[in-house]
JSON list of C-alpha atoms in Angstrom, two decimals:
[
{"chain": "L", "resi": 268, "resn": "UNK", "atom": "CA", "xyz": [-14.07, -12.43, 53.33]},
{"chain": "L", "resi": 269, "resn": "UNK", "atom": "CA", "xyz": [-13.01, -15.95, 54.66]},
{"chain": "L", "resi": 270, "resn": "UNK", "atom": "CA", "xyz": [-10.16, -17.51, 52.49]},
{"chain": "L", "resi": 271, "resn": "UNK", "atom": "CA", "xyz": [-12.72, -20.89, 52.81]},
{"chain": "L", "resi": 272, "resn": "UNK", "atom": "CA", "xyz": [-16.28, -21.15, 52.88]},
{"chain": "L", "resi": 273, "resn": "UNK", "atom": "CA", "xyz": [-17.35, -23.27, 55.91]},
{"chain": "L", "resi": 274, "resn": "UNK", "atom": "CA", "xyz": [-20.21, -25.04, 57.61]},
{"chain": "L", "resi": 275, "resn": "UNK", "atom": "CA", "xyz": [-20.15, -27.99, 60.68]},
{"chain": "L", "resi": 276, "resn": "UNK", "atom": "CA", "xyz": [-20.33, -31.40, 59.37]},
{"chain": "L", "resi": 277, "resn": "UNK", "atom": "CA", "xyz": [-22.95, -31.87, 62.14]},
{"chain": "L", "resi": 278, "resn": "UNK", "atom": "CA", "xyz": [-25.08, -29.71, 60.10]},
{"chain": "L", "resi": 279, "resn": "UNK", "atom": "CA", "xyz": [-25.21, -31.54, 57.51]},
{"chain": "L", "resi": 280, "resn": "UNK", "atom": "CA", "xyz": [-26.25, -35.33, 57.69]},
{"chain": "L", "resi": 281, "resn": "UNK", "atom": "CA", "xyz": [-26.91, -37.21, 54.49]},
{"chain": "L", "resi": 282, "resn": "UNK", "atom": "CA", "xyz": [-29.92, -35.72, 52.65]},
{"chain": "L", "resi": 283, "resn": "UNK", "atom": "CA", "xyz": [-29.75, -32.35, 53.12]},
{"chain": "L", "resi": 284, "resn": "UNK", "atom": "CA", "xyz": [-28.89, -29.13, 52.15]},
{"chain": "L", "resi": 285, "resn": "UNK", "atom": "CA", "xyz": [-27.47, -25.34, 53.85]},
{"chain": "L", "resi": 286, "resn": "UNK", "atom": "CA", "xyz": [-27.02, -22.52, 52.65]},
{"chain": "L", "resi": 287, "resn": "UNK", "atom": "CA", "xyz": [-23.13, -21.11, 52.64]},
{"chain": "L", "resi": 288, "resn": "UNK", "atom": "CA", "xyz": [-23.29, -17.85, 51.03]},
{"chain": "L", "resi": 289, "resn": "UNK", "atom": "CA", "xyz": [-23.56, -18.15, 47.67]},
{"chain": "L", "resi": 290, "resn": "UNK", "atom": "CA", "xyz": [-23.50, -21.86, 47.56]},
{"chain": "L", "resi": 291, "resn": "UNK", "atom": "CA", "xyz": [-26.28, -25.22, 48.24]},
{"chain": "L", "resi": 292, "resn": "UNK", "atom": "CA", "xyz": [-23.90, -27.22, 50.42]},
{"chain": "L", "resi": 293, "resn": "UNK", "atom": "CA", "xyz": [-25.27, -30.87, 50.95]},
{"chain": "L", "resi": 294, "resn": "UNK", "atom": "CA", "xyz": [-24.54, -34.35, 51.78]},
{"chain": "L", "resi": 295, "resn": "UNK", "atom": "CA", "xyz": [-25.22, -37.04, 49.29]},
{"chain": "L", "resi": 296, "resn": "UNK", "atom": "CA", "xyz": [-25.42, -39.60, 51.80]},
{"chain": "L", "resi": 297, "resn": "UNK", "atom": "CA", "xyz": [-22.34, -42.54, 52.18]},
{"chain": "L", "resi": 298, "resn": "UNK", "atom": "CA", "xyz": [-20.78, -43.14, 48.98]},
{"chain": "L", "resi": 299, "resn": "UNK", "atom": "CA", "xyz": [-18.92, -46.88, 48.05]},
{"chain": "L", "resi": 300, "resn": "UNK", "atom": "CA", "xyz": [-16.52, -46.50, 50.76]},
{"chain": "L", "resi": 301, "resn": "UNK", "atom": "CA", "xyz": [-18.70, -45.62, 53.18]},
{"chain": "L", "resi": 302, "resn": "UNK", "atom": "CA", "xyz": [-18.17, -42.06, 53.49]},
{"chain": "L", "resi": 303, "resn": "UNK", "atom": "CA", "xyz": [-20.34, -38.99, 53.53]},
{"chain": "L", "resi": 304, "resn": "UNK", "atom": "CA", "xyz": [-20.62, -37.73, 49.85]},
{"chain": "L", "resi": 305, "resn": "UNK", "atom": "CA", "xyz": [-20.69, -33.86, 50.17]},
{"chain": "L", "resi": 306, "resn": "UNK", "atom": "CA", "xyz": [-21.33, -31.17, 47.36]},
{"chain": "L", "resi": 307, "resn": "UNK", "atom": "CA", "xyz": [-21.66, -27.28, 46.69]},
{"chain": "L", "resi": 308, "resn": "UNK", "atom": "CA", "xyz": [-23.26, -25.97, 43.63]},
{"chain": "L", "resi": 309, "resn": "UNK", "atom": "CA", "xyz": [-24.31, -22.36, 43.07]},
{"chain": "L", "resi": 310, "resn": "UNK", "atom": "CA", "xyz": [-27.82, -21.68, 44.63]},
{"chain": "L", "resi": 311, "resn": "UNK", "atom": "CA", "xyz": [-29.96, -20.31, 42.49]},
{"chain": "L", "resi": 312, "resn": "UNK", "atom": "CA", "xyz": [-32.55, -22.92, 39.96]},
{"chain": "L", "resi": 313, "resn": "UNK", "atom": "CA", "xyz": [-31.84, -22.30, 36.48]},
{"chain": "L", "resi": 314, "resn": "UNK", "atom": "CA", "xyz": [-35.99, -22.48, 36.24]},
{"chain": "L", "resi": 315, "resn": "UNK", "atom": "CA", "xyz": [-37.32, -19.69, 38.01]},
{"chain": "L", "resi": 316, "resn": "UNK", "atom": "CA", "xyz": [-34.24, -19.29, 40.48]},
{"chain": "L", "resi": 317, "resn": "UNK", "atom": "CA", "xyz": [-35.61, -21.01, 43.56]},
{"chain": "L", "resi": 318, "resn": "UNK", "atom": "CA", "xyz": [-33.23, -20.96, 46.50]},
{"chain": "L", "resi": 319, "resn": "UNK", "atom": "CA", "xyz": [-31.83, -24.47, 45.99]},
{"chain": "L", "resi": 320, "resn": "UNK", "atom": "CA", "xyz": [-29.90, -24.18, 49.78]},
{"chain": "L", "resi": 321, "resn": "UNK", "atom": "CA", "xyz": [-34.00, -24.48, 50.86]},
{"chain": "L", "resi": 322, "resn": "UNK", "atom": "CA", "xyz": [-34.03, -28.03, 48.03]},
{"chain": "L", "resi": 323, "resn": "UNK", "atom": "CA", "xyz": [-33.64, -31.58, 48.99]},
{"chain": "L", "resi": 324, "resn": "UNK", "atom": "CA", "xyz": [-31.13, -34.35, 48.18]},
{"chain": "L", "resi": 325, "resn": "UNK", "atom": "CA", "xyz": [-33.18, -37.28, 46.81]},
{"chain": "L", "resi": 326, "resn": "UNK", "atom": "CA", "xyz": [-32.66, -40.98, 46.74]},
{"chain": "L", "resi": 327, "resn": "UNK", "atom": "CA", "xyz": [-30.52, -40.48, 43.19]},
{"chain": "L", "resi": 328, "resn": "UNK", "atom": "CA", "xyz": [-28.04, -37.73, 44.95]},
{"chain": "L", "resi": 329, "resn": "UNK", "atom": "CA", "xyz": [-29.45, -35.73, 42.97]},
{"chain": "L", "resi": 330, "resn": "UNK", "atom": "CA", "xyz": [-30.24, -31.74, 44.33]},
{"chain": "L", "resi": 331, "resn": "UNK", "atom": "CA", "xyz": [-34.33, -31.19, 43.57]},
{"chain": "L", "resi": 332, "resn": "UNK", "atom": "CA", "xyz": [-35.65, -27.31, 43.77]},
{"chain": "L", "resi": 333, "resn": "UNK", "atom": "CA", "xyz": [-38.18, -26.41, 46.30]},
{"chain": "L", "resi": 334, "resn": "UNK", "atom": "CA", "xyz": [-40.19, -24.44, 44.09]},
{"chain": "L", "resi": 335, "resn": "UNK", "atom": "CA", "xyz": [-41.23, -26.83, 41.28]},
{"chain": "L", "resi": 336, "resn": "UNK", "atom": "CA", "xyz": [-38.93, -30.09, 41.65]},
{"chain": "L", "resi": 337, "resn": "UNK", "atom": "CA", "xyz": [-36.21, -30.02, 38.72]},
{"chain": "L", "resi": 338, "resn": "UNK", "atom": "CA", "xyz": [-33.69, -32.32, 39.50]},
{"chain": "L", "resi": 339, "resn": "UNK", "atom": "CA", "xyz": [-29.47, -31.48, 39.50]},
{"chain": "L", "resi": 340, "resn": "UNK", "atom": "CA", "xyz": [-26.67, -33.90, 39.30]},
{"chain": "L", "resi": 341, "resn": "UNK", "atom": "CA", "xyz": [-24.38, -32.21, 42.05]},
{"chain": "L", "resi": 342, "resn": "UNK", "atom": "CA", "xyz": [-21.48, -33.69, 40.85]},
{"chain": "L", "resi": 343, "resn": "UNK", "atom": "CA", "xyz": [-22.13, -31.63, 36.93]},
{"chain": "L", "resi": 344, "resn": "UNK", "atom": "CA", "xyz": [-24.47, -28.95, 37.97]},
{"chain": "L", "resi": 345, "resn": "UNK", "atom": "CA", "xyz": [-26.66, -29.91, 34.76]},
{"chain": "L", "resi": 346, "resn": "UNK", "atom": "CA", "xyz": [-30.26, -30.33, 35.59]},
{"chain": "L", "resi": 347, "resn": "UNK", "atom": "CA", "xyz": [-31.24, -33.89, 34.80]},
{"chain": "L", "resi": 348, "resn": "UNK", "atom": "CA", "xyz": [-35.29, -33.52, 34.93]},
{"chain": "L", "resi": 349, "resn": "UNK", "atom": "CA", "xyz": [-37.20, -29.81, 34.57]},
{"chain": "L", "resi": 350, "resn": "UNK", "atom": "CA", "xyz": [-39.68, -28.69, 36.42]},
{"chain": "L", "resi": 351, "resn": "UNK", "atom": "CA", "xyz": [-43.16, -30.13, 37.31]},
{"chain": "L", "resi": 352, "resn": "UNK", "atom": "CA", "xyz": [-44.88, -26.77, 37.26]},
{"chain": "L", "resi": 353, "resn": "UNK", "atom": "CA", "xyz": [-44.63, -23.01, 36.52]},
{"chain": "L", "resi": 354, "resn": "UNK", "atom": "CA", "xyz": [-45.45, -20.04, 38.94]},
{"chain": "L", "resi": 355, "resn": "UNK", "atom": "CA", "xyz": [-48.06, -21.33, 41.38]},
{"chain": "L", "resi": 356, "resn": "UNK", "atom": "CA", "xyz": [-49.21, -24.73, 39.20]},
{"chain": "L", "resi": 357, "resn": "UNK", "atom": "CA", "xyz": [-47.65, -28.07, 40.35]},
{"chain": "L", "resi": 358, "resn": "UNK", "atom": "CA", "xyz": [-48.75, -30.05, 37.25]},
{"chain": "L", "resi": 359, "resn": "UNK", "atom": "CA", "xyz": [-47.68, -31.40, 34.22]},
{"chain": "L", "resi": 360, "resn": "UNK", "atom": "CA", "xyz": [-46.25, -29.11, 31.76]},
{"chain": "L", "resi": 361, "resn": "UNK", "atom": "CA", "xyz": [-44.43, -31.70, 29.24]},
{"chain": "L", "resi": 362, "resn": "UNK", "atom": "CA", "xyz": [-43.44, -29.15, 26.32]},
{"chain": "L", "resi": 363, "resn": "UNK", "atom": "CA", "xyz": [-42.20, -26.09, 28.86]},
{"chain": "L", "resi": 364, "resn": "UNK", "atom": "CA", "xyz": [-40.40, -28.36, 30.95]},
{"chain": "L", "resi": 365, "resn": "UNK", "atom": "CA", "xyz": [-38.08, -30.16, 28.19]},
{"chain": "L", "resi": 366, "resn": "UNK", "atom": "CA", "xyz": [-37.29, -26.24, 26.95]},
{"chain": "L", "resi": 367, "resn": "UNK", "atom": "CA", "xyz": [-35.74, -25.85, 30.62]},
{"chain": "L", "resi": 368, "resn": "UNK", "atom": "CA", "xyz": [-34.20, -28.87, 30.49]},
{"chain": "L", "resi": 369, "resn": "UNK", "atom": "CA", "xyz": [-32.80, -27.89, 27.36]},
{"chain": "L", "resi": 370, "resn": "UNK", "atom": "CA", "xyz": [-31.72, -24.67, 29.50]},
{"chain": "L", "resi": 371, "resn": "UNK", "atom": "CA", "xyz": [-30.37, -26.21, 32.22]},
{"chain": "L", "resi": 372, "resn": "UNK", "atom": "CA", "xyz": [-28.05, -28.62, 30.61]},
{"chain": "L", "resi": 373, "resn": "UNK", "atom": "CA", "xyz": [-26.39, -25.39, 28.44]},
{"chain": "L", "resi": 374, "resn": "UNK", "atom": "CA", "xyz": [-26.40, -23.29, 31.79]},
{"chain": "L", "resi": 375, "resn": "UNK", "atom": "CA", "xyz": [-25.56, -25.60, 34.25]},
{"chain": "L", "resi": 376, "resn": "UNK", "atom": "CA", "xyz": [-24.92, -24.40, 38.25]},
{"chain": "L", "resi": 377, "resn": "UNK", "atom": "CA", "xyz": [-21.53, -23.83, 39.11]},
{"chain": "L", "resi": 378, "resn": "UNK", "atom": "CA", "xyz": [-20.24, -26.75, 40.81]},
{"chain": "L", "resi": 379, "resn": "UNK", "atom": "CA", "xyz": [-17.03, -26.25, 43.79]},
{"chain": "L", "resi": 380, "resn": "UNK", "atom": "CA", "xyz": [-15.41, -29.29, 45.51]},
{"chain": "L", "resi": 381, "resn": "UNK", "atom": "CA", "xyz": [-16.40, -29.33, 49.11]},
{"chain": "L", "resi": 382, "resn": "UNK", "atom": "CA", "xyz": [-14.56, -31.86, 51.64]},
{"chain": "L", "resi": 383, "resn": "UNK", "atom": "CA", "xyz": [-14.42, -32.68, 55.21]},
{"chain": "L", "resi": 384, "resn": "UNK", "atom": "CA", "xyz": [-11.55, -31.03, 56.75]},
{"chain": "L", "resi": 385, "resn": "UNK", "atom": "CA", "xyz": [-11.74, -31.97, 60.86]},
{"chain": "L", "resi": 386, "resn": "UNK", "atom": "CA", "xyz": [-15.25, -31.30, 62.46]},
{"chain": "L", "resi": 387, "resn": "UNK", "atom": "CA", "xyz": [-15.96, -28.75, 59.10]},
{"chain": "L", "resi": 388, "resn": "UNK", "atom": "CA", "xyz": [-17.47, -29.26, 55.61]},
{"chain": "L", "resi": 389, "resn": "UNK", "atom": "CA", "xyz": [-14.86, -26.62, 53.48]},
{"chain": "L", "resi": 390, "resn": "UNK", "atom": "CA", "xyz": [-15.70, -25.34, 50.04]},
{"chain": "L", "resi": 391, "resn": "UNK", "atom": "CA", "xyz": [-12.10, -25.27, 47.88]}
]
C-alpha cells in the first residue's frame, strides 16, 4: 500500500469529485487567495451509503450525494441538509430527513487533509 494516497491535480478542476480508494477527493473551487480548495472525506453517505466519489461539489463547497442530495461540509464531514428522498422517491420527506440529519451530524464522514504537492493532489 502507497505511504500517500494520490490523484493528478488535472483530474480534478473545481467542482468535482474522484474516487481515491477509500476516500471522495474534490476541489472546492478557488478559495480567498485564489487557490484551488481541495478535500477528502470518507466515501460512503451516512443516508443510505451512496458512493459520494460519484457526488457533486455545489456552489456552497459543500459535497451533495448522488443518490438523494444530502449535503456535507468537507471541511467537518457533518452533513448540513438530509436527504430529499428515500429508496427510489425524490420527494419531500420533512420528518425522515431531519432524523438523518440528526444522524449525520453524530456520525459525521471522516475528514483527511489533502494538498497539492507538484502536479499531484496527496491525501496526508
Amino acid at each position: 500500500m502507497p505511504e500517500h494516497d494520490s490523484v493528478p491535480a488535472a483530474e480534478l478542476p473545481p467542482g468535482t469529485v474522484r474516487r481515491v480508494g477509500d476516500w471522495a477527493v474534490g476541489n472546492r473551487g478557488p478559495g480567498p487567495d485564489g487557490g484551488d480548495r481541495y478535500f477528502a472525506v470518507s466515501r460512503r453517505c451516512r443516508h443510505q451509503l451512496a458512493d459520494l466519489a460519484e457526488g457533486s461539489v455545489d456552489a456552497d463547497g459543500c459535497l451533495v450525494c448522488p443518490w438523494h442530495q444530502s449535503r456535507y461540509d468537507v471541511r467537518t464531514g457533518e452533513m448540513v441538509e438530509g436527504p430529499r428522498g428515500f429508496l427510489g422517491y425524490h420527494g419531500p420527506t420533512p420528518v425522515y430527513s431531519q432524523l438523518v440529519r440528526a444522524l449525520g451530524q453524530l456520525a459525521r464522514l471522516r475528514v483527511r487533509r489533502a494538498v497539492r504537492t507538484g502536479d499531484d493532489v496527496v491525501l496526508e
